[in-house]
Amino acid sequence: MRLNKTFQFITRIIENRKIKATYWRALLAAPQIASNALPGQFVQIWFGNNQEVFLRRPFSIHRVRGERLEILYQVLGSGTEAFSKKKPGGSLDIIGPLGSGFKLPAATRKIKPVIVAGGMGVAPLVFLAKKLAGIPKRVLIGAKTSGQILCEKEFKELDCDVKIATDDGSRGFKGYVSDLLKKELSDIGYQSVQIYACGPEPLLKKVAAISSKHNIPAQISLEEHMACGIGACLGCAINTHAGFQRVCKEGPVFDAKEIVW
Amino acid sequence: MKPNLTVNIGRLRLKNPVMVASGAFGYAQEFKGLLDLKKLGAIVTKTVTLKPRKGNPSPRTCETPSGLLNSIGLENPGVEAFLKEKLPFLKKLAVPIIMSIASEARTEEFLILARRLDKIREVAALELNISCPNMQGHKLISQDPKATYDLVKAVRKTTGKTIITKLSPNVTDIAKIALAAEKAGSDALSLVNTLTGMSIDVKTKRPRIATVTAGLSGPAIRPVAVRMVWEAYTKVKIPIIGMGGIMNAQDALEFFIAGATAVSLGTANFIEPRSSLQVIAGIKDYLAEHKIRDIGQLKGSLKR
Ligand SMILES: Cc1cc2nc3c(=O)[nH]c(=O)nc-3n(C[C@H](O)[C@H](O)[C@H](O)COP(=O)(O)OP(=O)(O)OC[C@H]3O[C@@H](n4cnc5c(N)ncnc54)[C@H](O)[C@@H]3O)c2cc1C
Ligand SMILES: Cc1cc2nc3c(=O)[nH]c(=O)nc-3n(C[C@H](O)[C@H](O)[C@H](O)COP(=O)(O)O)c2cc1C
Ligand code: FES
């Protein structure tokens, strides 16, 4: 399961700014995490004494650049609001890397990765795409509308073949990214495909159905409310064919066929 | 001056009066590397039952102002798996291990568990969890003085180990229940378990926790917990382990002054894994500053 060590430390904020709509990007000094994190792992960030934001909040490791860790986040409630108020030069208490990430293919195995990202789900997948360097990859990004498409540039810089789906058809394929996935698979065939997906639960459920129908392996990254993030509280349980498992420890990445929807 | 921090809980002698609470520290191995576990006064395990328990459906937790609602439903691997898979790590720590136990079938299972554990040397004491609000369809034993008395009495007969009885704050008169446990032979009390609560998402009109009601912990319940420790302290002679929303030394000191012999940290571990060690350091500083030689002198020192 997890091989790397977990650290708790005070990280310095190097950058923290809005990229578009409600989406923000933070760059943190985190050599302990940057050197040993695996794609799909996450961190738990504490925003200080605040009676509205009591617990830490989980965020995926979006990118690792040298000794820096990048987080991509959406301002949703008081925790992420507090995050967006933090200024460069300030500091944050962080624990990570946590959880079990994506399983990377053995170098000798020829696979055709298809990466499926819905909304904020792009966050861990950019790091994954980086780790799959040298393998031709297809990336399908889904968003409500063209203004909310995230990380298209980052994926392209990593030599990914990027396709877009928007619910309103303002860019690319009109409809859900799961329907785009079906279309793409019928084009490229099902042989040797490996799906990696992250996004809202309805999307992951559809991806799991597609993977099961065509017998394609799929690794999906799930979310659940977390209290501790380190496997101690059993608060993040998800129902699998092997019983309840912890999203923060055995997950967040699961084999799609393990999940009981 | 180096103040004395050792305390006695039944036949247990703790090097300091700060422990970690059941269910909020897993089986300790989850915290490995995040703090020096050997420095803890004692470790209370997640509650273990005779058979494995799957626990409740999700969502199981949700945050509330200065608090946490949880309904885990006592998910645990069962006593045999605990002894085989979890105890080996715990016993290497050389910290007293207090094993929390509960029963799905009232008295019988408690007795089987107590008998089974009586022979396990590494289990320093038993904490009887008769106060978990998240076992659906069970009225709490600790909500009834007679049921509390009968249960503790029965367990007392089966084990020579130190018995700590963990009580629920969801009662009108905590002192009555505390007295019942004392009379039945409990060596100490743990006060309090979580307070039953509920939170609703008004957008969807759905409860935020799958089981609808859940147990509230964290600073939100601290004043209630301090009050209950104080009320129990004025009536019983056995040591009280105080808990409920302790985040730092200041919070812990309130419990000692109210009458606690030791304290336990739950939810705080999730936010700052080193909270318990910071509390130990803070208590030392306070005692030194106030020229108090022994933590025992602080117990019940409330001025009125
Ligand atoms: C493993 C993991 C990785 C994540 N990675 C990212 C990421 O890279 N970028 C990002 O923007 N977000 C990520 N999230 C989600 C993020 O943690 C939540 O959006 C955040 O905690 C919301 O906090 P808040 O106080 O702003 O909102 P709140 O007011 O607490 O809640 C706002 C909304 O978010 C939901 N929510 C709250 N906590 C969680 C949670 N732990 N998981 C899922 N939903 C939640 C609430 O139900 C509510 O609908 C991740 C979650 C998990 C479990
Ligand atoms: C996630 C969670 C799980 C818990 N599980 C247990 C348990 O298994 N047995 C038990 O006796 N108490 C359990 N408790 C209660 C705590 O041990 C403690 O009594 C309570 O949370 C109050 O302390 P706190 O405010 O410091 O957390 C649990 C608490 C939490 C937050
Ligand atoms: S969040 Fe506590 S066990 Fe996963």
mmCIF file of C-alpha atoms in Angstrom, chain B residues 11-301:
data_model
loop_
_atom_site.group_PDB
_atom_site.id
_atom_site.type_symbol
_atom_site.label_atom_id
_atom_site.label_comp_id
_atom_site.label_asym_id
_atom_site.label_seq_id
_atom_site.Cartn_x
_atom_site.Cartn_y
_atom_site.Cartn_z
ATOM 1 C CA ARG B 11 -3.925 -0.143 39.722
ATOM 2 C CA LEU B 12 -2.533 1.758 36.798
ATOM 3 C CA ARG B 13 0.281 4.199 37.318
ATOM 4 C CA LEU B 14 0.657 6.773 34.540
ATOM 5 C CA LYS B 15 3.852 8.778 34.032
ATOM 6 C CA ASN B 16 1.686 11.755 33.119
ATOM 7 C CA PRO B 17 -2.061 12.384 33.191
ATOM 8 C CA VAL B 18 -2.594 12.952 29.473
ATOM 9 C CA MET B 19 -4.017 10.239 27.265
ATOM 10 C CA VAL B 20 -5.640 9.926 23.875
ATOM 11 C CA ALA B 21 -9.331 9.038 23.654
ATOM 12 C CA SER B 22 -11.021 6.015 22.180
ATOM 13 C CA GLY B 23 -11.852 6.237 18.492
ATOM 14 C CA ALA B 24 -9.823 9.374 18.004
ATOM 15 C CA PHE B 25 -6.405 7.740 17.846
ATOM 16 C CA GLY B 26 -7.172 4.570 15.891
ATOM 17 C CA TYR B 27 -4.814 1.866 17.120
ATOM 18 C CA ALA B 28 -1.958 4.396 17.426
ATOM 19 C CA GLN B 29 -0.049 3.055 14.415
ATOM 20 C CA GLU B 30 -1.894 5.580 12.235
ATOM 21 C CA PHE B 31 -0.025 8.335 14.100
ATOM 22 C CA LYS B 32 3.414 6.762 13.817
ATOM 23 C CA GLY B 33 5.950 9.341 12.743
ATOM 24 C CA LEU B 34 3.682 12.278 13.540
ATOM 25 C CA LEU B 35 4.475 12.394 17.261
ATOM 26 C CA ASP B 36 6.572 10.584 19.851
ATOM 27 C CA LEU B 37 3.981 8.048 20.996
ATOM 28 C CA LYS B 38 6.145 6.907 23.917
ATOM 29 C CA LYS B 39 5.532 10.224 25.675
ATOM 30 C CA LEU B 40 1.787 9.670 26.085
ATOM 31 C CA GLY B 41 0.411 8.944 29.546
ATOM 32 C CA ALA B 42 -1.740 6.158 28.130
ATOM 33 C CA ILE B 43 -3.407 5.154 24.884
ATOM 34 C CA VAL B 44 -7.066 4.186 24.740
ATOM 35 C CA THR B 45 -7.841 2.034 21.704
ATOM 36 C CA LYS B 46 -10.746 2.406 19.312
ATOM 37 C CA THR B 47 -13.619 0.446 20.856
ATOM 38 C CA VAL B 48 -13.385 -3.257 20.076
ATOM 39 C CA THR B 49 -16.316 -5.688 20.039
ATOM 40 C CA LEU B 50 -16.369 -9.478 20.133
ATOM 41 C CA LYS B 51 -17.165 -9.872 16.428
ATOM 42 C CA PRO B 52 -15.976 -7.578 13.635
ATOM 43 C CA ARG B 53 -18.322 -4.659 12.969
ATOM 44 C CA LYS B 54 -18.777 -3.073 9.569
ATOM 45 C CA GLY B 55 -19.858 0.284 10.931
ATOM 46 C CA ASN B 56 -22.367 2.788 9.571
ATOM 47 C CA PRO B 57 -22.960 3.988 5.998
ATOM 48 C CA SER B 58 -21.371 7.255 4.832
ATOM 49 C CA PRO B 59 -21.359 10.196 5.253
ATOM 50 C CA ARG B 60 -20.101 9.451 8.734
ATOM 51 C CA THR B 61 -18.641 12.801 9.709
ATOM 52 C CA CYS B 62 -19.430 16.449 9.323
ATOM 53 C CA GLU B 63 -17.997 19.599 10.732
ATOM 54 C CA THR B 64 -20.069 21.990 12.842
ATOM 55 C CA PRO B 65 -18.989 25.246 14.521
ATOM 56 C CA SER B 66 -16.024 24.276 16.724
ATOM 57 C CA GLY B 67 -17.154 20.694 16.601
ATOM 58 C CA LEU B 68 -17.350 17.420 14.769
ATOM 59 C CA LEU B 69 -20.358 15.165 14.336
ATOM 60 C CA ASN B 70 -19.515 11.501 13.840
ATOM 61 C CA SER B 71 -21.400 8.300 13.379
ATOM 62 C CA ILE B 72 -18.784 5.649 12.740
ATOM 63 C CA GLY B 73 -20.883 2.914 14.290
ATOM 64 C CA LEU B 74 -18.005 1.231 16.120
ATOM 65 C CA GLU B 75 -16.371 -0.184 13.003
ATOM 66 C CA ASN B 76 -13.656 -2.526 14.255
ATOM 67 C CA PRO B 77 -12.050 -5.827 13.302
ATOM 68 C CA GLY B 78 -13.261 -7.712 16.391
ATOM 69 C CA VAL B 79 -11.247 -8.780 19.417
ATOM 70 C CA GLU B 80 -9.276 -11.653 17.879
ATOM 71 C CA ALA B 81 -8.084 -9.591 14.915
ATOM 72 C CA PHE B 82 -7.259 -6.763 17.320
ATOM 73 C CA LEU B 83 -5.063 -9.024 19.418
ATOM 74 C CA LYS B 84 -3.341 -10.443 16.362
ATOM 75 C CA GLU B 85 -2.985 -7.380 14.152
ATOM 76 C CA LYS B 86 -3.147 -4.269 16.324
ATOM 77 C CA LEU B 87 -1.782 -5.174 19.752
ATOM 78 C CA PRO B 88 1.758 -6.111 18.607
ATOM 79 C CA PHE B 89 2.438 -2.525 17.514
ATOM 80 C CA LEU B 90 0.844 -1.071 20.643
ATOM 81 C CA LYS B 91 2.794 -3.206 23.072
ATOM 82 C CA LYS B 92 6.134 -2.137 21.619
ATOM 83 C CA LEU B 93 5.409 1.437 22.705
ATOM 84 C CA ALA B 94 5.751 0.674 26.412
ATOM 85 C CA VAL B 95 2.813 3.002 27.113
ATOM 86 C CA PRO B 96 -0.123 1.664 29.147
ATOM 87 C CA ILE B 97 -2.757 0.388 26.725
ATOM 88 C CA ILE B 98 -6.328 0.861 27.846
ATOM 89 C CA MET B 99 -8.585 -1.268 25.773
ATOM 90 C CA SER B 100 -12.038 0.106 25.067
ATOM 91 C CA ILE B 101 -14.677 -2.575 24.696
ATOM 92 C CA ALA B 102 -18.360 -2.586 23.851
ATOM 93 C CA SER B 103 -21.041 -5.136 23.315
ATOM 94 C CA GLU B 104 -23.738 -5.672 20.750
ATOM 95 C CA ALA B 105 -25.641 -7.941 23.096
ATOM 96 C CA ARG B 106 -25.486 -6.113 26.375
ATOM 97 C CA THR B 107 -23.945 -7.973 29.269
ATOM 98 C CA GLU B 108 -22.989 -11.349 27.762
ATOM 99 C CA GLU B 109 -20.494 -10.011 25.256
ATOM 100 C CA PHE B 110 -18.903 -7.681 27.779
ATOM 101 C CA LEU B 111 -18.272 -10.679 29.996
ATOM 102 C CA ILE B 112 -16.811 -12.812 27.215
ATOM 103 C CA LEU B 113 -14.545 -9.921 26.240
ATOM 104 C CA ALA B 114 -13.491 -9.173 29.808
ATOM 105 C CA ARG B 115 -12.653 -12.838 30.380
ATOM 106 C CA ARG B 116 -10.715 -13.076 27.131
ATOM 107 C CA LEU B 117 -8.709 -9.942 27.894
ATOM 108 C CA ASP B 118 -8.102 -10.701 31.556
ATOM 109 C CA LYS B 119 -5.233 -12.968 30.496
ATOM 110 C CA ILE B 120 -3.625 -10.528 28.079
ATOM 111 C CA ARG B 121 -0.798 -8.912 30.005
ATOM 112 C CA GLU B 122 -0.302 -5.999 27.589
ATOM 113 C CA VAL B 123 -3.843 -4.765 28.180
ATOM 114 C CA ALA B 124 -3.332 -2.480 31.173
ATOM 115 C CA ALA B 125 -6.985 -1.673 31.788
ATOM 116 C CA LEU B 126 -10.434 -2.009 30.293
ATOM 117 C CA GLU B 127 -12.605 0.926 29.397
ATOM 118 C CA LEU B 128 -16.254 -0.086 29.235
ATOM 119 C CA ASN B 129 -17.872 1.890 26.462
ATOM 120 C CA ILE B 130 -21.492 1.849 27.563
ATOM 121 C CA SER B 131 -22.106 5.238 26.004
ATOM 122 C CA CYS B 132 -21.664 5.048 22.229
ATOM 123 C CA PRO B 133 -24.557 6.970 20.662
ATOM 124 C CA ASN B 134 -24.011 5.417 17.232
ATOM 125 C CA MET B 135 -25.177 1.857 17.732
ATOM 126 C CA GLN B 136 -28.568 2.006 16.125
ATOM 127 C CA GLY B 137 -31.445 0.590 18.070
ATOM 128 C CA HIS B 138 -29.579 0.325 21.346
ATOM 129 C CA LYS B 139 -30.620 2.289 24.389
ATOM 130 C CA LEU B 140 -27.453 3.276 26.191
ATOM 131 C CA ILE B 141 -26.602 1.319 29.307
ATOM 132 C CA SER B 142 -25.092 4.489 30.751
ATOM 133 C CA GLN B 143 -28.443 6.272 30.556
ATOM 134 C CA ASP B 144 -29.792 4.101 33.343
ATOM 135 C CA PRO B 145 -28.193 3.865 36.817
ATOM 136 C CA LYS B 146 -29.477 0.332 37.441
ATOM 137 C CA ALA B 147 -28.293 -0.998 34.070
ATOM 138 C CA THR B 148 -24.938 0.690 34.645
ATOM 139 C CA TYR B 149 -24.631 -0.861 38.096
ATOM 140 C CA ASP B 150 -25.546 -4.353 36.884
ATOM 141 C CA LEU B 151 -23.160 -4.267 33.950
ATOM 142 C CA VAL B 152 -20.164 -2.937 35.872
ATOM 143 C CA LYS B 153 -20.836 -5.344 38.718
ATOM 144 C CA ALA B 154 -20.927 -8.306 36.338
ATOM 145 C CA VAL B 155 -17.690 -7.297 34.621
ATOM 146 C CA ARG B 156 -16.061 -6.618 38.006
ATOM 147 C CA LYS B 157 -16.627 -10.258 38.922
ATOM 148 C CA THR B 158 -14.891 -11.540 35.798
ATOM 149 C CA THR B 159 -11.707 -9.485 35.758
ATOM 150 C CA GLY B 160 -8.941 -8.328 38.021
ATOM 151 C CA LYS B 161 -7.957 -5.592 35.610
ATOM 152 C CA THR B 162 -8.559 -1.938 36.262
ATOM 153 C CA ILE B 163 -12.039 -1.020 35.036
ATOM 154 C CA ILE B 164 -12.789 2.423 33.670
ATOM 155 C CA THR B 165 -16.442 3.097 32.884
ATOM 156 C CA LYS B 166 -17.114 5.575 30.108
ATOM 157 C CA LEU B 167 -20.273 7.565 30.571
ATOM 158 C CA SER B 168 -22.570 9.454 28.269
ATOM 159 C CA PRO B 169 -23.358 13.143 28.687
ATOM 160 C CA ASN B 170 -26.833 12.460 27.266
ATOM 161 C CA VAL B 171 -28.401 12.183 30.732
ATOM 162 C CA THR B 172 -30.177 14.482 33.157
ATOM 163 C CA ASP B 173 -28.134 13.565 36.238
ATOM 164 C CA ILE B 174 -24.572 12.437 35.577
ATOM 165 C CA ALA B 175 -23.751 12.112 39.283
ATOM 166 C CA LYS B 176 -26.358 9.388 39.712
ATOM 167 C CA ILE B 177 -24.830 7.280 36.946
ATOM 168 C CA ALA B 178 -21.315 7.982 38.210
ATOM 169 C CA LEU B 179 -22.298 6.793 41.690
ATOM 170 C CA ALA B 180 -23.858 3.629 40.269
ATOM 171 C CA ALA B 181 -20.621 2.773 38.442
ATOM 172 C CA GLU B 182 -18.546 3.483 41.543
ATOM 173 C CA LYS B 183 -20.776 1.380 43.758
ATOM 174 C CA ALA B 184 -20.525 -1.529 41.327
ATOM 175 C CA GLY B 185 -16.741 -1.510 41.609
ATOM 176 C CA SER B 186 -15.524 0.611 38.700
ATOM 177 C CA ASP B 187 -11.991 1.848 39.415
ATOM 178 C CA ALA B 188 -12.412 5.059 37.454
ATOM 179 C CA LEU B 189 -14.718 6.980 35.145
ATOM 180 C CA SER B 190 -14.222 8.446 31.688
ATOM 181 C CA LEU B 191 -16.293 11.568 31.206
ATOM 182 C CA VAL B 192 -17.636 12.263 28.600
ATOM 183 C CA ASN B 193 -18.487 10.417 25.429
ATOM 184 C CA THR B 194 -20.033 12.441 22.597
ATOM 185 C CA LEU B 195 -23.202 14.494 22.947
ATOM 186 C CA THR B 196 -25.963 13.455 20.535
ATOM 187 C CA GLY B 197 -26.444 16.029 17.805
ATOM 188 C CA MET B 198 -27.734 16.574 14.317
ATOM 189 C CA SER B 199 -27.054 18.825 11.348
ATOM 190 C CA ILE B 200 -29.137 19.435 8.230
ATOM 191 C CA ASP B 201 -28.201 20.608 4.747
ATOM 192 C CA VAL B 202 -30.977 23.118 4.130
ATOM 193 C CA LYS B 203 -30.438 23.080 0.358
ATOM 194 C CA THR B 204 -31.304 19.403 0.088
ATOM 195 C CA LYS B 205 -33.222 19.058 3.393
ATOM 196 C CA ARG B 206 -31.109 15.989 4.031
ATOM 197 C CA PRO B 207 -29.283 15.166 7.246
ATOM 198 C CA ARG B 208 -25.539 15.690 6.908
ATOM 199 C CA ILE B 209 -24.873 12.279 8.476
ATOM 200 C CA ALA B 210 -26.329 9.081 7.018
ATOM 201 C CA THR B 211 -27.673 7.868 10.355
ATOM 202 C CA VAL B 212 -29.354 11.282 10.884
ATOM 203 C CA THR B 213 -28.207 11.736 14.486
ATOM 204 C CA ALA B 214 -24.557 11.515 15.499
ATOM 205 C CA GLY B 215 -22.114 12.202 18.311
ATOM 206 C CA LEU B 216 -20.807 15.730 18.765
ATOM 207 C CA SER B 217 -17.234 16.261 19.967
ATOM 208 C CA GLY B 218 -14.731 19.092 20.052
ATOM 209 C CA PRO B 219 -14.650 22.505 21.782
ATOM 210 C CA ALA B 220 -18.404 22.878 21.171
ATOM 211 C CA ILE B 221 -19.055 20.400 24.004
ATOM 212 C CA ARG B 222 -16.287 21.449 26.393
ATOM 213 C CA PRO B 223 -18.386 23.534 28.812
ATOM 214 C CA VAL B 224 -20.860 20.657 29.139
ATOM 215 C CA ALA B 225 -18.037 18.189 29.755
ATOM 216 C CA VAL B 226 -16.334 20.377 32.373
ATOM 217 C CA ARG B 227 -19.655 20.803 34.175
ATOM 218 C CA MET B 228 -20.248 17.048 34.206
ATOM 219 C CA VAL B 229 -16.767 16.260 35.518
ATOM 220 C CA TRP B 230 -17.359 18.761 38.296
ATOM 221 C CA GLU B 231 -20.800 17.350 39.145
ATOM 222 C CA ALA B 232 -19.460 13.803 39.235
ATOM 223 C CA TYR B 233 -16.379 14.848 41.227
ATOM 224 C CA THR B 234 -18.504 16.268 44.024
ATOM 225 C CA LYS B 235 -20.188 12.853 44.440
ATOM 226 C CA VAL B 236 -17.672 10.083 43.728
ATOM 227 C CA LYS B 237 -14.248 9.237 45.138
ATOM 228 C CA ILE B 238 -12.856 7.242 42.209
ATOM 229 C CA PRO B 239 -10.622 9.048 39.691
ATOM 230 C CA ILE B 240 -12.224 10.786 36.744
ATOM 231 C CA ILE B 241 -10.637 10.998 33.311
ATOM 232 C CA GLY B 242 -11.968 14.223 31.820
ATOM 233 C CA MET B 243 -12.471 14.772 28.105
ATOM 234 C CA GLY B 244 -14.532 16.753 25.649
ATOM 235 C CA GLY B 245 -13.069 19.441 23.431
ATOM 236 C CA ILE B 246 -9.586 19.658 24.925
ATOM 237 C CA MET B 247 -7.380 21.363 22.335
ATOM 238 C CA ASN B 248 -4.588 22.764 24.520
ATOM 239 C CA ALA B 249 -3.171 22.894 28.058
ATOM 240 C CA GLN B 250 -5.501 25.679 29.133
ATOM 241 C CA ASP B 251 -8.519 23.535 28.243
ATOM 242 C CA ALA B 252 -7.034 20.530 30.044
ATOM 243 C CA LEU B 253 -6.388 22.561 33.200
ATOM 244 C CA GLU B 254 -10.089 23.410 33.416
ATOM 245 C CA PHE B 255 -10.826 19.704 33.743
ATOM 246 C CA PHE B 256 -8.231 19.173 36.504
ATOM 247 C CA ILE B 257 -9.549 22.124 38.475
ATOM 248 C CA ALA B 258 -13.087 20.769 38.054
ATOM 249 C CA GLY B 259 -11.980 17.459 39.563
ATOM 250 C CA ALA B 260 -10.329 15.293 36.907
ATOM 251 C CA THR B 261 -7.347 13.101 37.828
ATOM 252 C CA ALA B 262 -6.337 12.735 34.181
ATOM 253 C CA VAL B 263 -7.478 14.031 30.824
ATOM 254 C CA SER B 264 -7.934 12.573 27.373
ATOM 255 C CA LEU B 265 -7.798 14.175 23.941
ATOM 256 C CA GLY B 266 -10.027 13.077 21.095
ATOM 257 C CA THR B 267 -10.873 15.307 18.172
ATOM 258 C CA ALA B 268 -7.788 17.494 18.731
ATOM 259 C CA ASN B 269 -5.594 14.662 17.407
ATOM 260 C CA PHE B 270 -7.169 15.032 13.962
ATOM 261 C CA ILE B 271 -6.256 18.683 13.697
ATOM 262 C CA GLU B 272 -2.896 18.711 15.466
ATOM 263 C CA PRO B 273 -1.511 15.210 15.994
ATOM 264 C CA ARG B 274 0.919 16.568 18.611
ATOM 265 C CA SER B 275 -1.819 18.202 20.730
ATOM 266 C CA SER B 276 -1.450 15.715 23.570
ATOM 267 C CA LEU B 277 2.294 16.350 23.872
ATOM 268 C CA GLN B 278 1.698 20.099 23.796
ATOM 269 C CA VAL B 279 -0.807 19.658 26.615
ATOM 270 C CA ILE B 280 1.759 17.755 28.707
ATOM 271 C CA ALA B 281 4.310 20.532 28.190
ATOM 272 C CA GLY B 282 1.740 23.228 28.954
ATOM 273 C CA ILE B 283 0.653 21.534 32.185
ATOM 274 C CA LYS B 284 4.279 21.336 33.333
ATOM 275 C CA ASP B 285 4.746 25.040 32.662
ATOM 276 C CA TYR B 286 1.573 25.925 34.528
ATOM 277 C CA LEU B 287 2.505 23.846 37.576
ATOM 278 C CA ALA B 288 5.991 25.339 37.668
ATOM 279 C CA GLU B 289 4.679 28.863 37.261
ATOM 280 C CA HIS B 290 2.127 28.397 40.045
ATOM 281 C CA LYS B 291 4.605 26.528 42.257
ATOM 282 C CA ILE B 292 2.418 23.448 42.415
ATOM 283 C CA ARG B 293 4.580 20.409 43.180
ATOM 284 C CA ASP B 294 2.126 17.702 42.232
ATOM 285 C CA ILE B 295 -0.624 17.563 39.620
ATOM 286 C CA GLY B 296 -2.780 15.914 42.288
ATOM 287 C CA GLN B 297 -2.929 19.219 44.162
ATOM 288 C CA LEU B 298 -4.736 20.759 41.231
ATOM 289 C CA LYS B 299 -7.507 18.188 41.262
ATOM 290 C CA GLY B 300 -10.808 19.745 42.291
ATOM 291 C CA SER B 301 -9.089 22.989 43.281
#
